[in-house]
Coordinates of C-alpha atoms and ligand atoms in Angstrom, one line a residue:
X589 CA 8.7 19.9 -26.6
X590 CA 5.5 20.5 -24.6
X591 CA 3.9 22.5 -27.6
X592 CA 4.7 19.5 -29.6
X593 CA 3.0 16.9 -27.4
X594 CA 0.1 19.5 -26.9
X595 CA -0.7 19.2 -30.5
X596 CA 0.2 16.0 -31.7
X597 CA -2.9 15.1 -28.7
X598 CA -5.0 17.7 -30.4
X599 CA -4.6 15.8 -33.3
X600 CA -4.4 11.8 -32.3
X601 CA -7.0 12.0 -29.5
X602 CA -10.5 10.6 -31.3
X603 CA -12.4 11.9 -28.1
X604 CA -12.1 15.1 -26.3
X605 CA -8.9 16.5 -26.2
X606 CA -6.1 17.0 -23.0
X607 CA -7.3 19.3 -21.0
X608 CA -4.9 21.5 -19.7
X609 CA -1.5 19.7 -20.3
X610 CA 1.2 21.4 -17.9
X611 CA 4.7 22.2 -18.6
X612 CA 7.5 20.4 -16.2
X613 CA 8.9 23.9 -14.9
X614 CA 5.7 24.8 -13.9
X615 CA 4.9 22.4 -11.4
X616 CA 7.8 20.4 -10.2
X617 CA 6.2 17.9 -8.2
X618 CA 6.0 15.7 -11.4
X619 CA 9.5 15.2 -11.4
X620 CA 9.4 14.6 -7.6
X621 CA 7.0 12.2 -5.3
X622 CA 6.6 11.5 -1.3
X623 CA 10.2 10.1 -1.0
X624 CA 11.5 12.8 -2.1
X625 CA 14.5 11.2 -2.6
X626 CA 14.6 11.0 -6.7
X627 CA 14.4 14.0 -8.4
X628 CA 13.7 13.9 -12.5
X629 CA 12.6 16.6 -15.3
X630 CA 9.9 15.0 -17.5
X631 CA 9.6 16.0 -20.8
X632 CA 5.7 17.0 -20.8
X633 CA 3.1 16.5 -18.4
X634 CA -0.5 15.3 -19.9
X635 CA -3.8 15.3 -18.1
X636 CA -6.0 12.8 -20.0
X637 CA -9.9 12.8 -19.2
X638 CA -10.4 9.8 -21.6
X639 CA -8.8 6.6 -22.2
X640 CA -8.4 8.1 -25.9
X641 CA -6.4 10.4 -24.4
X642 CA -4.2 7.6 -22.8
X643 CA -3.7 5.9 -26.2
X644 CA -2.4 9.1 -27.8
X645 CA 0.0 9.8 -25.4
X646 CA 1.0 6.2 -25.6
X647 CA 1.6 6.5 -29.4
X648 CA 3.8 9.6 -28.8
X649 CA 6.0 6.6 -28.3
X650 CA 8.2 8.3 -25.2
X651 CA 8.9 6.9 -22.1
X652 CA 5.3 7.3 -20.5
X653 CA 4.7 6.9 -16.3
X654 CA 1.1 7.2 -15.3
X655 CA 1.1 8.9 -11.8
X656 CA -1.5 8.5 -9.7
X657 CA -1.0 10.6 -6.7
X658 CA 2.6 10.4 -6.4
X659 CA 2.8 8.6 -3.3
X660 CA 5.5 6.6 -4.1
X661 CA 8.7 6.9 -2.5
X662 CA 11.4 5.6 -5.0
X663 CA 10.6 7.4 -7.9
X664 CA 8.2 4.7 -9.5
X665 CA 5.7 7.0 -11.0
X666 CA 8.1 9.3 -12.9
X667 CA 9.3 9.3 -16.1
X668 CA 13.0 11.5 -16.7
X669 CA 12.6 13.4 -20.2
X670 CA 9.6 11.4 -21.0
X671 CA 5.4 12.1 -19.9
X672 CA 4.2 11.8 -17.3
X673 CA 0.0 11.1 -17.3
X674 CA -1.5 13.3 -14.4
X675 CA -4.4 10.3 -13.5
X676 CA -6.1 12.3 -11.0
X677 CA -7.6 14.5 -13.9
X678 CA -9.7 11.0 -14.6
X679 CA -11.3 10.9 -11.3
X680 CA -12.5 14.7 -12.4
X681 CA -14.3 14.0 -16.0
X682 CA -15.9 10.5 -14.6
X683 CA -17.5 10.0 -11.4
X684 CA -17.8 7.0 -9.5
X685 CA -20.9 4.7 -10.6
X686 CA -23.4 2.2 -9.4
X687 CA -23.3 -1.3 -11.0
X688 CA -25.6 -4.3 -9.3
X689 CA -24.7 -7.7 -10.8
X690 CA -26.1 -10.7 -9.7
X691 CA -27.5 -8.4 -6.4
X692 CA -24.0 -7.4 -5.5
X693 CA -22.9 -4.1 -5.8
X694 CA -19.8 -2.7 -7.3
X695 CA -18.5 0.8 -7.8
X696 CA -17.1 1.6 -11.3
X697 CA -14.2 4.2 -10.7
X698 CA -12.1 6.1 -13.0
X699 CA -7.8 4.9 -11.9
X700 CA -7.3 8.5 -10.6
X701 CA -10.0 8.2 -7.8
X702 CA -8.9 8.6 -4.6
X703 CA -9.7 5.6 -2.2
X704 CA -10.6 8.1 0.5
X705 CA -13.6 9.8 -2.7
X706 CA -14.3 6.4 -3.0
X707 CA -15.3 5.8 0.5
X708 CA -17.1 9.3 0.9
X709 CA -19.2 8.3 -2.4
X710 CA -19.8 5.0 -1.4
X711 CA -21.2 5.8 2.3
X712 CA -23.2 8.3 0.8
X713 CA -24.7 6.5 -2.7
X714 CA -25.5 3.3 -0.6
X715 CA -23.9 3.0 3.3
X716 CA -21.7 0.5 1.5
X717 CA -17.6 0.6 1.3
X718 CA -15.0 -1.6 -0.5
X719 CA -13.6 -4.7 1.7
X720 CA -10.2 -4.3 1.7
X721 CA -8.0 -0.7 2.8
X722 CA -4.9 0.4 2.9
X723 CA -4.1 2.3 6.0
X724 CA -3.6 5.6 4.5
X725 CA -6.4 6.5 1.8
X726 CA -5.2 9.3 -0.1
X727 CA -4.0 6.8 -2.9
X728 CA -5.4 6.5 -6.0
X729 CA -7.3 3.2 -7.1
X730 CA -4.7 2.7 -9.9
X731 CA -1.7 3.1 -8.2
X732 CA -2.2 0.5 -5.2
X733 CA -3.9 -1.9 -8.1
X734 CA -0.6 -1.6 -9.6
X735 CA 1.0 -2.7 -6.4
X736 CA -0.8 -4.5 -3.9
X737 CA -3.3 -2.6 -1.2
X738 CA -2.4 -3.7 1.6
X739 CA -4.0 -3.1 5.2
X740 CA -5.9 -4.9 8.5
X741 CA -8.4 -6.2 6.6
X742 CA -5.9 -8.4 3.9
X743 CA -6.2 -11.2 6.3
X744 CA -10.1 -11.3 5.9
X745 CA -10.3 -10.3 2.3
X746 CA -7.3 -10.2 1.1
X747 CA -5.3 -7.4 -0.8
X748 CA -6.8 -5.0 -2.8
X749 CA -5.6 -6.9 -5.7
X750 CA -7.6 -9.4 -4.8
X751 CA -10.7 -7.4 -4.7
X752 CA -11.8 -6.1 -8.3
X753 CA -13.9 -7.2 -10.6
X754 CA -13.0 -5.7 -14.1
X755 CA -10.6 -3.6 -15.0
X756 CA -10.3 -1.0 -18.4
X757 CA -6.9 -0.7 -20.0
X758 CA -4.7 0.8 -22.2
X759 CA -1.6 -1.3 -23.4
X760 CA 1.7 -0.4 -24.6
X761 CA 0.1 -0.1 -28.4
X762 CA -2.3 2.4 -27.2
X763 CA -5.0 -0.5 -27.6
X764 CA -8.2 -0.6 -25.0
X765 CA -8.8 -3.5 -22.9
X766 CA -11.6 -4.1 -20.7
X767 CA -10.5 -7.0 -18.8
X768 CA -11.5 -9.3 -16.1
X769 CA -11.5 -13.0 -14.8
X770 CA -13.2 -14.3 -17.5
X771 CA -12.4 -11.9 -20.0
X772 CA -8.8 -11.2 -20.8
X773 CA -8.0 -13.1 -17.7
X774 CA -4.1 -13.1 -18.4
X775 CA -4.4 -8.9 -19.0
X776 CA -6.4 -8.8 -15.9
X777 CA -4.2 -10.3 -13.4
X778 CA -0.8 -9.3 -15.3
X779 CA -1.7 -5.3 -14.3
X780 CA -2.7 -6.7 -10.9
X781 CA 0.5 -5.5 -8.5
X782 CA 1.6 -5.2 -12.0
X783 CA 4.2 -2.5 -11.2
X784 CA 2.6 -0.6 -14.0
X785 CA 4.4 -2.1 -16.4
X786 CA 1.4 -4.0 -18.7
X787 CA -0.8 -1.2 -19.1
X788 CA -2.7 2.0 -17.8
X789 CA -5.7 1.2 -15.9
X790 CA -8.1 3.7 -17.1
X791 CA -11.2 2.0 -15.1
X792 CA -11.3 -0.3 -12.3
X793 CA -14.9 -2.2 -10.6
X794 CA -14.5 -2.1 -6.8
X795 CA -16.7 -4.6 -4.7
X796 CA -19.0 -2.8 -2.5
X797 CA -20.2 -4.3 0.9
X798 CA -22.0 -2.9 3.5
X799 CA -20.7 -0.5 5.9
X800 CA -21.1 -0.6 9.8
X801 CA -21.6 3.1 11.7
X802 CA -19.5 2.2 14.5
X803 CA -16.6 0.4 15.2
X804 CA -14.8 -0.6 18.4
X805 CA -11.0 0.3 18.0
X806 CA -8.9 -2.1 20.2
X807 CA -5.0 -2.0 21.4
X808 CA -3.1 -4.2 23.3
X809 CA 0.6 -4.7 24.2
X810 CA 2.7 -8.1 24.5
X811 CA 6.2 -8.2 26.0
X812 CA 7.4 -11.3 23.8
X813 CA 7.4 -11.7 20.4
X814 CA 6.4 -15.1 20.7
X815 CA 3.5 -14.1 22.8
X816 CA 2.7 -11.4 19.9
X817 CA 2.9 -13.6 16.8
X818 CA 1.4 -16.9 18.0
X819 CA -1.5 -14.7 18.9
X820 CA -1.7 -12.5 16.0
X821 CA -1.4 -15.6 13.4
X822 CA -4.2 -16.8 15.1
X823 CA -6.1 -14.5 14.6
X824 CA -5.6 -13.8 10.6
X825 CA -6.7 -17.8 10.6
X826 CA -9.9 -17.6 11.8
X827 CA -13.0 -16.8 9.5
X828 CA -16.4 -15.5 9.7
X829 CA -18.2 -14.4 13.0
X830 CA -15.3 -15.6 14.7
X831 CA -12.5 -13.2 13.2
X832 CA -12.2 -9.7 13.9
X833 CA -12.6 -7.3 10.9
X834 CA -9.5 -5.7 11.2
X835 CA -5.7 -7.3 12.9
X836 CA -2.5 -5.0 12.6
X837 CA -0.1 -4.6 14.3
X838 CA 3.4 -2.6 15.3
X839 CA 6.7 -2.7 17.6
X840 CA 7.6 0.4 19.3
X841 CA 10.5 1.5 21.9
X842 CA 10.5 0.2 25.5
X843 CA 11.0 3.6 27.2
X844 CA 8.9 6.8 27.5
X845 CA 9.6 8.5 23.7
X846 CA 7.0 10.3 22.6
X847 CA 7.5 9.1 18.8
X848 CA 8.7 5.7 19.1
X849 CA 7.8 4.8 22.8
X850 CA 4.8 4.4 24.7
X851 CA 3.5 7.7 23.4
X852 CA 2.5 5.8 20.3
X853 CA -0.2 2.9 21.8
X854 CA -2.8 4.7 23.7
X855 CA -6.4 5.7 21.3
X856 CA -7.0 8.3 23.3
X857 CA -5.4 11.4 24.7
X858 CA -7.5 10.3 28.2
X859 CA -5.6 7.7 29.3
X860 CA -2.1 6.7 29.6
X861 CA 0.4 4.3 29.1
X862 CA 1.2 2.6 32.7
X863 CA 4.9 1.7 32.3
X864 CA 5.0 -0.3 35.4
X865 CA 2.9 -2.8 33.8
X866 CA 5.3 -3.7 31.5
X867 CA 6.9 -7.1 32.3
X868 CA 10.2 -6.9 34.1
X869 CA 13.3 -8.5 31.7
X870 CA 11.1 -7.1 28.9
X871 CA 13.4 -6.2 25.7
X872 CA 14.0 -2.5 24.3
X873 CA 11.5 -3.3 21.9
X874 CA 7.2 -4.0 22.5
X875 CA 4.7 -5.0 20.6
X876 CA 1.3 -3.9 20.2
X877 CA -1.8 -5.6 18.3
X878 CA -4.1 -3.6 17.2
X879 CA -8.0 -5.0 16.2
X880 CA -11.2 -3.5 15.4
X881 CA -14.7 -5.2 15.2
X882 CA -17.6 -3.5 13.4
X883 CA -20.7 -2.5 15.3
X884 CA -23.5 -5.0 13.3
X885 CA -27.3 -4.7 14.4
X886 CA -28.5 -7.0 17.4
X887 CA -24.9 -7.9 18.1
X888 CA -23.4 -7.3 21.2
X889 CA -19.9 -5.9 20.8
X890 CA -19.2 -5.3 23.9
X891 CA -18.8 -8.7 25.1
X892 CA -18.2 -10.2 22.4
X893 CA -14.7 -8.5 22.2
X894 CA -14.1 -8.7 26.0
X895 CA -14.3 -12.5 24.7
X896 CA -11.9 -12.7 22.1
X897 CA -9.5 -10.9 24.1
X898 CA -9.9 -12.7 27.0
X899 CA -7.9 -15.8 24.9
X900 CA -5.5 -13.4 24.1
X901 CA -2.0 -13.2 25.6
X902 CA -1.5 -9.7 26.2
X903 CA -0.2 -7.8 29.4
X904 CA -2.9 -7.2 31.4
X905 CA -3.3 -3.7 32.1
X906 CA -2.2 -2.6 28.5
X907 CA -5.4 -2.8 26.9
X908 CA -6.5 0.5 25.1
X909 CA -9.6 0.5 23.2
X910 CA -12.2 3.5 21.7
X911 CA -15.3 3.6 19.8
X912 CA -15.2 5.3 16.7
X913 CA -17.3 6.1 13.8
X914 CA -16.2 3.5 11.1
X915 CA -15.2 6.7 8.6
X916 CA -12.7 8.0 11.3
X917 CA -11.4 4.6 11.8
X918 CA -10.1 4.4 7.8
X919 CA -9.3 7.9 7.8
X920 CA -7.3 7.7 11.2
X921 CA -4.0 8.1 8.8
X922 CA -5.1 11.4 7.5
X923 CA -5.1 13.0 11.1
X924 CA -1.4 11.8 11.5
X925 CA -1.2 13.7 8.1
X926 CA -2.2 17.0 9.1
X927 CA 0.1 16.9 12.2
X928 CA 3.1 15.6 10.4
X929 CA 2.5 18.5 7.6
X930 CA 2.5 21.1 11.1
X931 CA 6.0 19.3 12.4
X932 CA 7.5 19.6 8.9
X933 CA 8.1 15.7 8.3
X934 CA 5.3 15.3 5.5
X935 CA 7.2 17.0 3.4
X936 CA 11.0 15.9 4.1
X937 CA 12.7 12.6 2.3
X938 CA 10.9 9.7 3.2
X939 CA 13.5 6.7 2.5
X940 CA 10.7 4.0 3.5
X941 CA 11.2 0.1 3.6
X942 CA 8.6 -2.2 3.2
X943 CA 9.2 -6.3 3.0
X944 CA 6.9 -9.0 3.7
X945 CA 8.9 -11.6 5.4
X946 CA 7.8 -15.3 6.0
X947 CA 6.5 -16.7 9.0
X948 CA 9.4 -18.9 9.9
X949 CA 11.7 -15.9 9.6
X950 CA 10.0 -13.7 11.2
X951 CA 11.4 -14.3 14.9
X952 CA 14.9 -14.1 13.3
X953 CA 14.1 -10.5 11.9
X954 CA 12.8 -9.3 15.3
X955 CA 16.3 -10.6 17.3
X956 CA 18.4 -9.3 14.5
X957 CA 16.2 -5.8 13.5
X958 CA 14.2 -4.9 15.5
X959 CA 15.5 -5.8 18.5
X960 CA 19.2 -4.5 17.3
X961 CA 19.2 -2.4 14.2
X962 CA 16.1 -0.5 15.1
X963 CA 16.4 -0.9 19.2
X964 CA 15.6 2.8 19.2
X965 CA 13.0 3.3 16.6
X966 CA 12.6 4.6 13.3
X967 CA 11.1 8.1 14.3
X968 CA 8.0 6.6 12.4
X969 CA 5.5 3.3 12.6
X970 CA 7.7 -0.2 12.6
X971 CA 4.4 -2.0 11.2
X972 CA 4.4 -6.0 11.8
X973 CA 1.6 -8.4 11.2
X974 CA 0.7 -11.5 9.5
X975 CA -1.2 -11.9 6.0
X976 CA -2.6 -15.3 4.6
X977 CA -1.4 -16.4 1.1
X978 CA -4.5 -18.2 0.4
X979 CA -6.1 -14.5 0.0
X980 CA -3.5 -13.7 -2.7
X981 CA -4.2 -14.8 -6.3
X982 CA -1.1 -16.3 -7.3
X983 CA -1.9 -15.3 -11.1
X984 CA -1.4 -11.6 -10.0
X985 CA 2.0 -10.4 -10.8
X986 CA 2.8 -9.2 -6.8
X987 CA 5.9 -11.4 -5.8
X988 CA 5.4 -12.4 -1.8
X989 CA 7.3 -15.2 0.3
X990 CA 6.3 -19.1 -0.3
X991 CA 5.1 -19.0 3.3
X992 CA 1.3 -19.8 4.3
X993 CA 1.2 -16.7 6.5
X994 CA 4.0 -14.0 5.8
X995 CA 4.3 -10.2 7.6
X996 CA 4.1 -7.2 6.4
X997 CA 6.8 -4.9 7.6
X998 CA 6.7 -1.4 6.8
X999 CA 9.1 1.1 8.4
X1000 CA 7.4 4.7 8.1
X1001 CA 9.9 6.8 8.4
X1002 CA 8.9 10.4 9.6
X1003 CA 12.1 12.1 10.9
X1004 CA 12.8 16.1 10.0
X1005 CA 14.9 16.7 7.2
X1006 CA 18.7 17.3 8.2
X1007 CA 20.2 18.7 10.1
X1008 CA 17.1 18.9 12.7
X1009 CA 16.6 15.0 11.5
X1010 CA 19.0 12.3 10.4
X1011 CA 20.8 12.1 7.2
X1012 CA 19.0 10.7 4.3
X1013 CA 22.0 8.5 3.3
X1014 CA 21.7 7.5 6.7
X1015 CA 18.5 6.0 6.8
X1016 CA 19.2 4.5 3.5
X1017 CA 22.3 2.8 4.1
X1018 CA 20.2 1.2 7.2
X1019 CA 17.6 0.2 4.8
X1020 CA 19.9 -1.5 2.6
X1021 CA 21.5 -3.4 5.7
X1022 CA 18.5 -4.5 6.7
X1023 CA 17.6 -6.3 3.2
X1024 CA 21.1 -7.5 3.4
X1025 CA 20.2 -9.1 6.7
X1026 CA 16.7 -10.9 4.9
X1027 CA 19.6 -11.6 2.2
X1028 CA 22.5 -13.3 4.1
X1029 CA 20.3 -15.1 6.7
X1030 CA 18.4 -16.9 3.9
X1031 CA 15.1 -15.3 4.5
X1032 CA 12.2 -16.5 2.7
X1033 CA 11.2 -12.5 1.8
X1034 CA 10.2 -10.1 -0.9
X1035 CA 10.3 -6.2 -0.4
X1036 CA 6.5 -5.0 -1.2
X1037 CA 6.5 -1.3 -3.2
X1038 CA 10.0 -2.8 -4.5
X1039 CA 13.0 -0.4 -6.1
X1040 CA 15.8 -2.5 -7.6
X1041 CA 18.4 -1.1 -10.2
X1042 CA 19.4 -3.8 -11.8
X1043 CA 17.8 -7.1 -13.7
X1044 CA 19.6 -9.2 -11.6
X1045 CA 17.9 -7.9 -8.4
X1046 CA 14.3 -8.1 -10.1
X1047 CA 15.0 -11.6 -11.7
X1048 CA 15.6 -12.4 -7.6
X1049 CA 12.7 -10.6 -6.8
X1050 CA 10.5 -12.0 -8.9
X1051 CA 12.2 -15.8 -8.5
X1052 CA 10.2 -18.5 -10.6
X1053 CA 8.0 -15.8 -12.0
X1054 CA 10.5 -13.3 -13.5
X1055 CA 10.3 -15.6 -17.0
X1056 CA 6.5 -14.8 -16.9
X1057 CA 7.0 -11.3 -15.8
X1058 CA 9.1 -10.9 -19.3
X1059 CA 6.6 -12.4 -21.2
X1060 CA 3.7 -10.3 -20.0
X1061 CA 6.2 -7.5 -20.7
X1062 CA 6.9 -8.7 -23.9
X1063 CA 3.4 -9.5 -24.6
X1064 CA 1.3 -6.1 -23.3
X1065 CA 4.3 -3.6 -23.7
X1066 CA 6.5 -4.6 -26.5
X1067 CA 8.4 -1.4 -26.8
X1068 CA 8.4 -0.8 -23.0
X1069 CA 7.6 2.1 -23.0
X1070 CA 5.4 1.8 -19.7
X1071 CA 6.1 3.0 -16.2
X1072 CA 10.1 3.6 -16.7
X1073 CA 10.5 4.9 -13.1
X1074 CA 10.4 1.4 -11.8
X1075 CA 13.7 0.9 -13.8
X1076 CA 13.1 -3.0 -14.8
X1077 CA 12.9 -2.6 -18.5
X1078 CA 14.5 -0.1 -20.4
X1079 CA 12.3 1.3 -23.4
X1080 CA 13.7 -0.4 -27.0
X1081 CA 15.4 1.5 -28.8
X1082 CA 17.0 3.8 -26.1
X1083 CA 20.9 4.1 -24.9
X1084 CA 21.9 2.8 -21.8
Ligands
FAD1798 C1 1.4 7.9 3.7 C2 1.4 6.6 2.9 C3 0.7 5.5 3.5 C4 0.7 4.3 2.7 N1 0.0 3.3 3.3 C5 -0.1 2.1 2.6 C6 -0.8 1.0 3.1 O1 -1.3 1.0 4.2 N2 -0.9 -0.1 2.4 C7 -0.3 -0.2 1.2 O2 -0.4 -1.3 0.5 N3 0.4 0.8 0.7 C8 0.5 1.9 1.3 N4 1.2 3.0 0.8 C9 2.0 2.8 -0.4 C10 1.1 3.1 -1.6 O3 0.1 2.1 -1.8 C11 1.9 3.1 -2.9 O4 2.9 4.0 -2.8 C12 1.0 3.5 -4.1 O5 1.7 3.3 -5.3 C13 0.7 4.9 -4.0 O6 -0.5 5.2 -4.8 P1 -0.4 6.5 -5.8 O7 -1.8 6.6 -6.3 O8 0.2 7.6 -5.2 O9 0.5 5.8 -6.9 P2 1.8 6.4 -7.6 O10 2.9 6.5 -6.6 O11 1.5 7.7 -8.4 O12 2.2 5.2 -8.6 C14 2.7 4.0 -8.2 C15 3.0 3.1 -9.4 O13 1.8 2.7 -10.0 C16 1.8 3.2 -11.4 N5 0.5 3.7 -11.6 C17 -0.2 4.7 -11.0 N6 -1.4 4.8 -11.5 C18 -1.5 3.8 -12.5 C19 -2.6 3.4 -13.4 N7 -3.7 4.1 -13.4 N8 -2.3 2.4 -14.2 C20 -1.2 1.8 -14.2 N9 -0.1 2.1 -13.4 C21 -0.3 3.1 -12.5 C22 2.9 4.3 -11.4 O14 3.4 4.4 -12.7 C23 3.9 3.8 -10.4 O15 4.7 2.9 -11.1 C24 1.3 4.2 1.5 C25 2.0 5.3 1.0 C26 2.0 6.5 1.7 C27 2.8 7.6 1.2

């Protein structure tokens, strides 16, 4: 089968041909991603280096998944008995490059470009970076297009969605798109959190601002929810000199944990967590908000954030703060990485839940999760913090809640494979209760990185704008034959 596919590319491709195309048996991790909790055998694996490439493989006319680096966690960027495109081997035949338009810069990036070889290129072509992160950056550009991008900085900027200027594209007819605002519009903002389902982004232009060299790296810790969200909402409303650049924030466990206690808010191994300032009557759960301002010239930072906390209503005493080169800050995830790989739970199932949840719900889901469900942690972050809709363009194809300000809530879990760790069926079964809870208690939410089996489930998911979810489908992937590992459309033609 792989023979076949080899040389039906050799012949199709009107460019330069796949390089290197890999058999499934020879490197499983195609058929496997960070969850490691679906496991599939695709038929062939292709590594395209052009987006000629891309349209042959598409006019193989299988099932085909484009896979950035895999980070998924329910099986989304496989394909079973179909191919799977390899996108990082795009990132290795086209470099990042400079465009100025209009005096703004913008970094043209091949899909398979890491965000983390992004920011290394950018701080180094221009001290510039892109606005808007995710938390952890080894994640290619076209697989957190496809879904959303979401980090501290979505308050301020909004999504990563929400920050590109153009797009290139391969369709489901093999065709090539470049795409953008003004051109294509509907195609643009279709592949936006587009699931992968309207096309392969081949390209993407990434706004480029400038970067600072420092940045202060702030923590602090609220007993009450209440406390925690009025202050934290507050904060994703204001704008301009008067916001910080970055506002998270997490729960951990009341108690003395070193995963999912107080272990998990200090910045720096120097200084501890004083337990005894935690309110008395406090809950088994805490929160923590964590902000960063940059360092910008003939500012004083210093003061300035000694300000803005000073309206805050945090416990006094549980402030933590450090300053940090700005490139350590958005590579702070990748630390965590190389101790979780040396504890063995990079590598075990990850059965991760993500929702965003609407503001008027959210106090409901911290009685009834957090402060029940997952009273003793998750062995992994319990992110938590607010998001303005206004910085989400509602012509993308990302479902979120109705809400003016919704949360992100993302439950990272890290524990060791059984038997040192939990059962995976477990941790499941807990994630589906919890999404029954949202369900039954008539939450305004929507799960973010969604899995759903069946149509009914995404025609909930998507609400009012499953019809146009089928049309773009219908439209830019007739045949669906495009990213079958999110199991919404099944490709024409095939059994169930
Ligand atoms: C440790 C870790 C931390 C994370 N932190 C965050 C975070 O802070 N914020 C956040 O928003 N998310 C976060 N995520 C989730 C992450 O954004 C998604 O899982 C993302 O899809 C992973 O990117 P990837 O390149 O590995 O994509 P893949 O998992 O390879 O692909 C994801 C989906 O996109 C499709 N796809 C991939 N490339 C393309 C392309 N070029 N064109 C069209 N479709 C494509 C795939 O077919 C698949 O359906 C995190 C994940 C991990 C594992």
């Amino acid at each position: 089968m792989l023979a076949y596919l080899d040389t039906q590319l050799h012949h199709q491709s009107s460019t330069s041909p796949t390089s290197n195309p890999t058999s499934p048996t020879s490197d499983p991790s195609f058929g496997s991603d960070f969850g490691g909790l679906i496991h599939t055998r695709p038929a062939a694996v292709i590594r395209p280096t052009s987006s000629a490439d891309v349209s042959a493989a598409i006019s193989l006319g299988l099932p085909v998944a484009p896979r950035g680096n895999g980070h998924s966690v329910h099986g989304q960027s496989q394909a079973d008995a179909g191919v799977v495109l390899d996108m990082r081997s795009l990132s290795l035949t086209s470099p990042p490059r400079t465009i100025i338009l209009d005096g703004l810069h913008y970094a043209d990036v091949s899909a398979g470009t890491l965000w983390s070889e992004l920011l290394a290129w950018a701080l180094r072509a221009h001290r510039m970076a892109p606005p808007s992160w995710t938390d952890y950056l080894d994640l290619t550009v076209g697989g957190t297009l496809s879904n959303g991008g979401v980090s501290g900085q979505t308050f301020r900027y909004g999504p990563q969605i929400s920050n590109v200027a153009e797009m290139e594209v391969v369709t489901g007819d093999g065709c090539r798109h470049v795409c953008g605002p003004e051109n294509e519009a509907d195609l643009f903002y279709s592949v936006l959190g587009g699931l992968g389902q309207f096309g392969v982004i081949t390209r993407a232009r990434i706004p480029l601002l400038p970067a600072p060299d420092m940045v202060k790296w702030i923590r602090v810790v609220y007993g009450r929810f209440e406390d925690y969200t009025s202050d934290a909402e507050s904060l994703v409303r204001r704008t301009g000199s008067d916001a910080f650049d970055y506002v998270e924030g997490f729960v951990f466990v009341n108690s003395d944990d070193p995963v999912n206690g107080y272990g998990s808010v200090p910045l720096s191994s120097e200084v501890g967590f004083d337990a005894s300032r935690v309110p008395t009557g406090s809950g088994p759960v805490l929160y923590c908000l964590e902000v960063v301002l940059h360092y910008r010239e003939g500012e004083d930072v210093e003061k300035r954030a000694s300000e803005m906390l000073s309206r805050l209503g945090y416990v006094r005493g549980l402030e933590f703060s450090v300053d940090v080169p700005y490139v350590d800050f958005l590579t702070r995830v990748k630390r965590a990485e190389e101790e979780a790989r040396t504890n063995g739970s990079w590598g075990g199932p990850h059965p991760w839940l993500n929702l965003f949840v609407a503001s008027s719900d959210i106090a409901d889901f911290d009685r009834r999760v957090f402060k029940e469900i997952l009273k003793d942690g998750i062995s992994g972050p319990m992110l938590v913090y607010p998001v303005v809709r206004s910085k989400w363009d509602p012509r993308t194809s990302i479902a979120v809640p109705a809400s003016d300000i919704f949360y992100l809530v993302a439950l990272l879990r890290f524990s060791r494979p059984h038997p040192g760790g939990q059962r995976v069926e477990d941790l499941v079964r807990q994630n589906r209760q919890i999404v029954n809870c949202c369900r039954t208690n008539g939450y305004d939410f929507k799960m973010y990185l969604p899995h759903y089996k069946t149509e009914e489930d995404w025609a909930r998911h998507f609400g009012d704008g499953w019809s146009r979810f089928v049309e773009r489908k219908r439209r830019y992937d007739p045949m669906a034959i495009l990213a079958p590992g999110q199991q919404i459309f099944r490709k024409k033609g095939m059994m169930s």
